Short mmCIF file of C-alpha atoms in Angstrom, two decimals:
data_model
loop_
_atom_site.label_atom_id
_atom_site.label_comp_id
_atom_site.label_asym_id
_atom_site.label_seq_id
_atom_site.Cartn_x
_atom_site.Cartn_y
_atom_site.Cartn_z
CA MET I 1 98.94 159.58 129.02
CA GLY I 2 101.51 162.42 128.91
CA LYS I 3 105.03 162.02 129.72
CA GLU I 4 105.04 162.87 133.19
CA GLU I 5 102.37 160.01 133.68
CA ALA I 6 104.73 157.40 132.43
CA ALA I 7 103.65 157.42 128.71
CA ALA I 8 105.35 154.81 127.13
CA VAL I 9 103.64 151.40 125.61
CA GLU I 10 105.02 148.10 125.05
CA SER I 11 103.56 145.44 122.81
CA SER I 12 100.95 143.57 124.11
CA THR I 13 102.62 140.22 123.04
CA VAL I 14 103.85 137.69 125.68
CA VAL I 15 106.76 135.81 124.70
CA LEU I 16 107.86 132.72 127.11
CA ALA I 17 109.66 129.50 126.61
CA VAL I 18 108.05 126.51 127.79
CA ASN I 19 110.44 123.32 128.21
CA GLY I 20 112.96 124.90 125.64
CA LYS I 21 110.29 125.88 123.04
CA ARG I 22 109.29 129.26 122.16
CA TYR I 23 105.75 130.51 122.50
CA GLU I 24 103.90 133.90 121.83
CA ALA I 25 100.30 134.88 123.27
CA ALA I 26 98.82 138.17 121.63
CA GLY I 27 96.19 140.08 123.14
CA VAL I 28 95.69 137.66 125.99
CA ASP I 29 93.62 138.80 129.01
CA PRO I 30 95.79 140.33 131.77
CA SER I 31 93.67 137.76 134.19
CA THR I 32 94.75 134.58 132.31
CA SER I 33 96.89 132.39 133.96
CA LEU I 34 99.86 130.44 133.50
CA LEU I 35 98.54 127.00 133.98
CA GLU I 36 95.28 128.20 131.32
CA PHE I 37 97.82 129.06 128.90
CA LEU I 38 100.04 126.04 129.00
CA ARG I 39 96.64 123.88 128.99
CA THR I 40 95.13 125.47 125.85
CA GLN I 41 98.40 126.36 123.91
CA THR I 42 100.85 123.86 124.30
CA PRO I 43 100.91 120.14 125.14
CA VAL I 44 101.25 120.39 128.36
CA ARG I 45 97.78 119.70 130.68
CA GLY I 46 98.91 119.36 134.35
CA GLY I 47 96.03 118.69 136.87
CA CYS I 48 95.84 119.74 140.22
CA GLY I 49 98.97 118.77 142.09
CA ALA I 50 100.93 118.63 138.82
CA CYS I 51 100.67 122.28 138.32
CA VAL I 52 103.89 123.05 140.08
CA VAL I 53 106.70 124.71 137.49
CA LEU I 54 110.20 125.77 137.55
CA ILE I 55 109.94 129.62 136.62
CA SER I 56 113.36 131.09 135.24
CA LYS I 57 114.52 134.86 134.86
CA TYR I 58 117.46 136.06 133.13
CA ASP I 59 118.87 139.51 134.13
CA GLN I 60 121.00 141.20 131.54
CA ALA I 61 122.63 143.62 133.76
CA THR I 62 124.44 140.69 135.89
CA ASP I 63 124.12 138.02 132.90
CA GLU I 64 122.46 135.66 135.68
CA VAL I 65 119.46 133.42 135.62
CA THR I 66 117.12 132.80 138.83
CA GLU I 67 114.90 129.95 139.35
CA TYR I 68 111.97 129.37 141.48
CA SER I 69 109.27 127.14 141.48
CA ALA I 70 105.62 128.49 141.66
CA SER I 71 102.25 126.99 141.17
CA SER I 72 100.89 127.83 137.52
CA CYS I 73 97.49 128.14 138.51
CA LEU I 74 98.15 131.08 140.89
CA THR I 75 100.72 132.82 138.44
CA LEU I 76 99.26 135.31 135.80
CA LEU I 77 100.48 134.53 132.44
CA HIS I 78 101.90 138.37 131.78
CA SER I 79 104.05 138.11 134.98
CA VAL I 80 106.22 135.64 133.12
CA ASP I 81 106.90 137.37 130.12
CA ARG I 82 110.47 136.86 128.75
CA CYS I 83 110.93 133.90 131.34
CA SER I 84 111.52 130.20 130.84
CA VAL I 85 108.98 127.48 132.17
CA ILE I 86 109.82 123.90 132.61
CA THR I 87 106.95 121.87 133.49
CA SER I 88 106.96 117.95 135.12
CA GLU I 89 107.23 116.82 131.28
CA GLY I 90 110.14 118.96 130.68
CA ILE I 91 112.44 117.55 133.08
CA GLY I 92 111.58 113.50 132.24
CA ASN I 93 108.82 111.63 130.39
CA THR I 94 108.26 108.67 128.67
CA LYS I 95 109.68 109.44 125.31
CA ASP I 96 112.85 111.02 126.19
CA GLY I 97 113.45 109.02 129.40
CA TYR I 98 112.98 110.10 133.00
CA HIS I 99 115.10 112.36 135.20
CA PRO I 100 117.06 111.15 138.37
CA VAL I 101 114.19 112.70 140.79
CA GLN I 102 111.49 111.18 138.86
CA LYS I 103 113.02 107.89 139.16
CA ARG I 104 114.09 108.05 143.08
CA LEU I 105 110.63 108.99 143.56
CA ALA I 106 109.41 105.57 141.98
CA GLY I 107 112.11 103.70 143.71
CA PHE I 108 111.58 104.76 147.40
CA HIS I 109 107.82 104.35 146.94
CA ALA I 110 106.88 107.70 147.08
CA SER I 111 104.61 107.95 144.35
CA HIS I 112 101.40 106.67 146.13
CA CYS I 113 98.31 107.52 144.23
CA GLY I 114 100.15 109.94 141.99
CA PHE I 115 98.30 113.16 142.12
CA CYS I 116 100.68 114.96 143.90
CA THR I 117 104.12 113.47 142.16
CA PRO I 118 104.41 115.82 139.39
CA GLY I 119 104.68 118.89 141.68
CA MET I 120 106.76 117.16 144.39
CA CYS I 121 109.10 116.43 141.27
CA MET I 122 109.21 119.81 140.39
CA SER I 123 109.61 121.31 143.80
CA ILE I 124 112.69 118.93 144.79
CA PHE I 125 113.92 119.44 141.05
CA SER I 126 114.08 123.16 141.98
CA THR I 127 115.49 122.79 145.46
CA LEU I 128 118.36 121.22 143.61
CA VAL I 129 118.81 123.40 140.74
CA LYS I 130 119.45 126.50 143.54
CA ALA I 131 121.38 124.28 145.88
CA ASP I 132 124.02 123.63 143.04
CA LYS I 133 124.27 127.15 142.18
CA ALA I 134 124.83 128.33 145.63
CA ALA I 135 128.03 130.03 146.19
CA GLY I 136 130.63 128.63 148.69
CA ARG I 137 129.72 125.24 149.15
CA PRO I 138 132.25 122.46 148.23
CA ASN I 139 131.78 120.13 145.05
CA PRO I 140 129.80 116.89 146.38
CA GLN I 141 131.06 113.40 145.29
CA ALA I 142 129.37 111.72 142.34
CA GLY I 143 125.64 111.28 142.33
CA PHE I 144 125.21 113.73 145.23
CA SER I 145 124.29 117.60 145.12
CA LYS I 146 125.22 120.59 147.22
CA LEU I 147 121.80 120.02 148.79
CA THR I 148 121.78 119.39 152.87
CA THR I 149 119.56 116.97 154.51
CA SER I 150 117.88 119.79 155.94
CA GLU I 151 117.19 121.73 152.60
CA ALA I 152 115.63 118.49 151.68
CA GLU I 153 113.18 118.30 154.77
CA LYS I 154 111.82 121.58 153.43
CA ALA I 155 111.83 121.32 149.79
CA VAL I 156 108.01 120.20 149.37
CA SER I 157 106.84 122.14 152.19
CA GLY I 158 104.88 123.92 150.02
CA ASN I 159 103.15 120.71 148.24
CA LEU I 160 100.45 118.56 149.87
CA CYS I 161 100.20 114.87 149.93
CA ARG I 162 96.71 113.47 150.79
CA CYS I 163 98.16 109.83 151.39
CA THR I 164 100.26 111.40 154.26
CA GLY I 165 103.43 109.76 152.63
CA TYR I 166 105.70 112.40 153.50
CA ARG I 167 108.46 110.04 154.78
CA PRO I 168 109.58 108.32 151.52
CA ILE I 169 109.09 111.51 149.51
CA VAL I 170 111.54 113.36 151.69
CA ASP I 171 113.63 110.26 151.69
CA ALA I 172 113.89 110.37 147.99
CA CYS I 173 115.09 114.16 148.26
CA LYS I 174 117.47 113.42 150.90
CA SER I 175 119.09 110.85 148.59
CA PHE I 176 120.46 113.93 146.64
CA ALA I 177 121.92 115.54 149.83
CA SER I 178 125.85 115.62 150.51
CA ASP I 179 125.79 114.89 153.88
CA VAL I 180 123.36 112.26 154.18
CA ASP I 181 123.32 109.03 155.85
CA LEU I 182 122.37 106.36 153.17
CA GLU I 183 121.55 103.95 156.06
CA ASP I 184 119.11 106.22 157.31
CA LEU I 185 116.87 106.16 154.32
CA GLY I 186 113.94 103.97 154.28
CA LEU I 187 112.47 101.10 152.17
CA ASN I 188 113.46 101.30 148.62
CA CYS I 189 114.15 99.07 145.09
CA PHE I 190 117.75 100.08 145.10
CA TRP I 191 119.02 98.06 148.27
CA LYS I 192 117.58 96.01 150.86
CA LYS I 193 117.45 98.07 154.18
CA GLY I 194 120.29 95.90 156.42
CA ALA I 195 121.14 92.88 153.82
CA GLU I 196 123.35 94.87 151.53
CA PRO I 197 125.37 98.21 151.68
CA ALA I 198 123.73 101.40 150.66
CA GLU I 199 125.60 102.98 148.16
CA VAL I 200 124.89 106.25 146.13
CA SER I 201 126.14 104.20 142.83
CA LYS I 202 123.15 101.94 143.36
CA LEU I 203 120.77 104.86 142.51
CA PRO I 204 119.72 106.63 139.38
CA GLY I 205 122.98 109.18 138.53
CA TYR I 206 122.75 112.77 138.94
CA ASN I 207 124.46 115.26 137.37
CA SER I 208 123.61 119.03 138.04
CA GLY I 209 123.17 121.30 135.10
CA ALA I 210 122.07 118.34 132.96
CA ILE I 211 118.88 120.46 132.07
CA CYS I 212 119.20 124.02 130.63
CA THR I 213 116.67 126.05 132.39
CA PHE I 214 117.02 129.32 130.08
CA PRO I 215 117.39 128.81 126.74
CA GLU I 216 119.80 130.96 124.87
CA PHE I 217 117.37 132.22 122.37
CA LEU I 218 115.22 133.68 125.20
CA LYS I 219 118.23 135.24 126.47
CA SER I 220 119.25 136.93 122.73
CA GLU I 221 115.44 138.35 122.57
CA ILE I 222 115.88 140.03 126.08
CA LYS I 223 119.01 141.81 125.03
CA SER I 224 117.66 143.16 121.67
CA ALA I 225 114.08 144.24 123.14
CA LEU I 226 116.37 146.15 126.04
CA LYS I 227 118.53 147.81 123.71
CA GLN I 228 115.43 149.26 121.72
CA ALA I 229 113.84 150.31 124.95
CA ASP I 230 116.90 152.11 126.47
CA ASP I 231 114.78 155.59 125.82
CA VAL I 232 111.65 153.98 127.42
CA PRO I 233 110.60 155.94 130.91
CA ILE I 234 108.35 153.24 132.19
CA ALA I 235 107.29 149.78 131.11
CA VAL I 236 103.56 149.40 130.57
CA SER I 237 101.32 147.34 128.40
CA ASN I 238 98.43 148.50 126.24
CA ASP I 239 96.65 145.32 127.40
CA GLY I 240 96.10 146.38 130.80
CA TRP I 241 99.43 145.00 132.30
CA TYR I 242 101.90 147.42 133.82
CA HIS I 243 105.24 146.73 135.47
CA PRO I 244 107.13 149.96 136.78
CA LYS I 245 110.61 149.50 137.56
CA SER I 246 110.87 151.69 140.85
CA ILE I 247 109.03 153.54 142.97
CA GLU I 248 109.05 156.69 141.19
CA GLU I 249 107.36 155.15 138.04
CA LEU I 250 104.59 153.40 140.23
CA HIS I 251 103.47 156.72 142.14
CA ARG I 252 103.24 158.08 138.39
CA LEU I 253 100.99 155.29 137.40
CA PHE I 254 98.79 155.93 140.87
CA ASP I 255 98.73 159.88 139.72
CA SER I 256 97.56 158.94 135.85
CA ASN I 257 94.30 159.62 134.46
CA TRP I 258 93.88 155.40 134.06
CA PHE I 259 94.00 154.80 137.37
CA ASP I 260 90.85 153.41 138.98
CA GLU I 261 91.25 151.73 142.19
CA ASN I 262 88.21 149.61 141.49
CA SER I 263 89.50 148.32 138.38
CA VAL I 264 93.26 148.02 138.91
CA LYS I 265 94.87 145.40 140.94
CA ILE I 266 98.31 145.25 142.46
CA VAL I 267 99.63 141.90 142.09
CA ALA I 268 103.23 140.45 143.29
CA SER I 269 102.83 136.51 143.38
CA ASN I 270 99.18 136.55 143.12
CA THR I 271 98.94 133.72 145.59
CA GLY I 272 95.64 136.13 146.93
CA SER I 273 94.09 134.82 144.06
CA GLY I 274 93.41 131.01 145.55
CA VAL I 275 91.51 132.59 148.20
CA TYR I 276 89.87 135.58 146.79
CA LYS I 277 88.06 134.98 143.30
CA ASP I 278 87.84 138.24 142.11
CA GLN I 279 89.99 137.89 139.08
CA ASP I 280 86.96 138.87 136.75
CA LEU I 281 86.50 142.00 138.79
CA TYR I 282 89.62 144.04 137.29
CA ASP I 283 91.00 145.11 133.67
CA LYS I 284 94.45 146.52 134.58
CA TYR I 285 96.95 145.02 136.81
CA ILE I 286 100.14 146.58 138.52
CA ASP I 287 102.84 144.24 138.77
CA ILE I 288 105.34 145.33 141.49
CA LYS I 289 107.94 142.32 141.55
CA GLY I 290 110.16 144.67 139.27
CA ILE I 291 110.40 147.13 141.92
CA PRO I 292 114.08 146.40 144.26
CA GLU I 293 112.97 148.36 147.12
CA LEU I 294 109.83 146.18 147.44
CA SER I 295 111.51 142.80 147.22
CA VAL I 296 113.77 143.07 150.04
CA ILE I 297 113.07 142.90 154.02
CA ASN I 298 115.31 145.39 156.25
CA ILE I 299 115.76 144.37 160.23
CA GLY I 300 116.71 146.79 162.46
CA LEU I 301 116.51 150.45 163.07
CA PRO I 302 117.47 152.87 160.29
#
């Protein structure tokens, strides 16, 4: 592949942090999902309903970490290279103690059969992390977050509960909201409704930022890797995973000799794999999440 065809080749090793611990995966098939890696290479197992994780990415240019929740069964491992992944076991467990989200879900009788609970925990935790980092919001009183009740109602909109117990689940999430009226929340084990006052001090305490979402060692590795790659014209991989950083680089990939529309799949979040079971048909993937122009929506006439 010539320079005009985007010639630089990166290491095929995927590096990521899982619950604060460093992991490497060398020579991994590009169709490998994050869930498959977690189940086979880490102590995490996560059944259906528990596959929701928090993924954090670091931008060296702005020195900022951004977080979002995702289904690990739909997330390709190569797409989280140099990312931090936190699972439900990472925010709280029997050995280290439970997180306030987990405690409040149990206290509001929101666990039901339990299959969906880990995923609910991670969606709520992700919503709290993003809300508490939002600029321009006043600091909440102790025990609450910067989350609003409106945001709380949408926090688990992407999760399914087959027990149809959304009311207590949403109540548990609302209990973190700075504008909630605790008296409006349903039955719980923290106070008897109508018999004693509802006070945030009776809820499991919550402090934002108690869990580090992106470890310092991974930031250092990213900074070091970027210094070594300053002269690289395009970021590609020798194991079938390509991640162009601009529209121009994407066009060069399309024009290169290796491109074959029958064996190459373009992916962003890869949610289509939940419907179309065609992972085995491709041996090359182009990840377009790194192209800024494809991650914005412009409304109105140019």
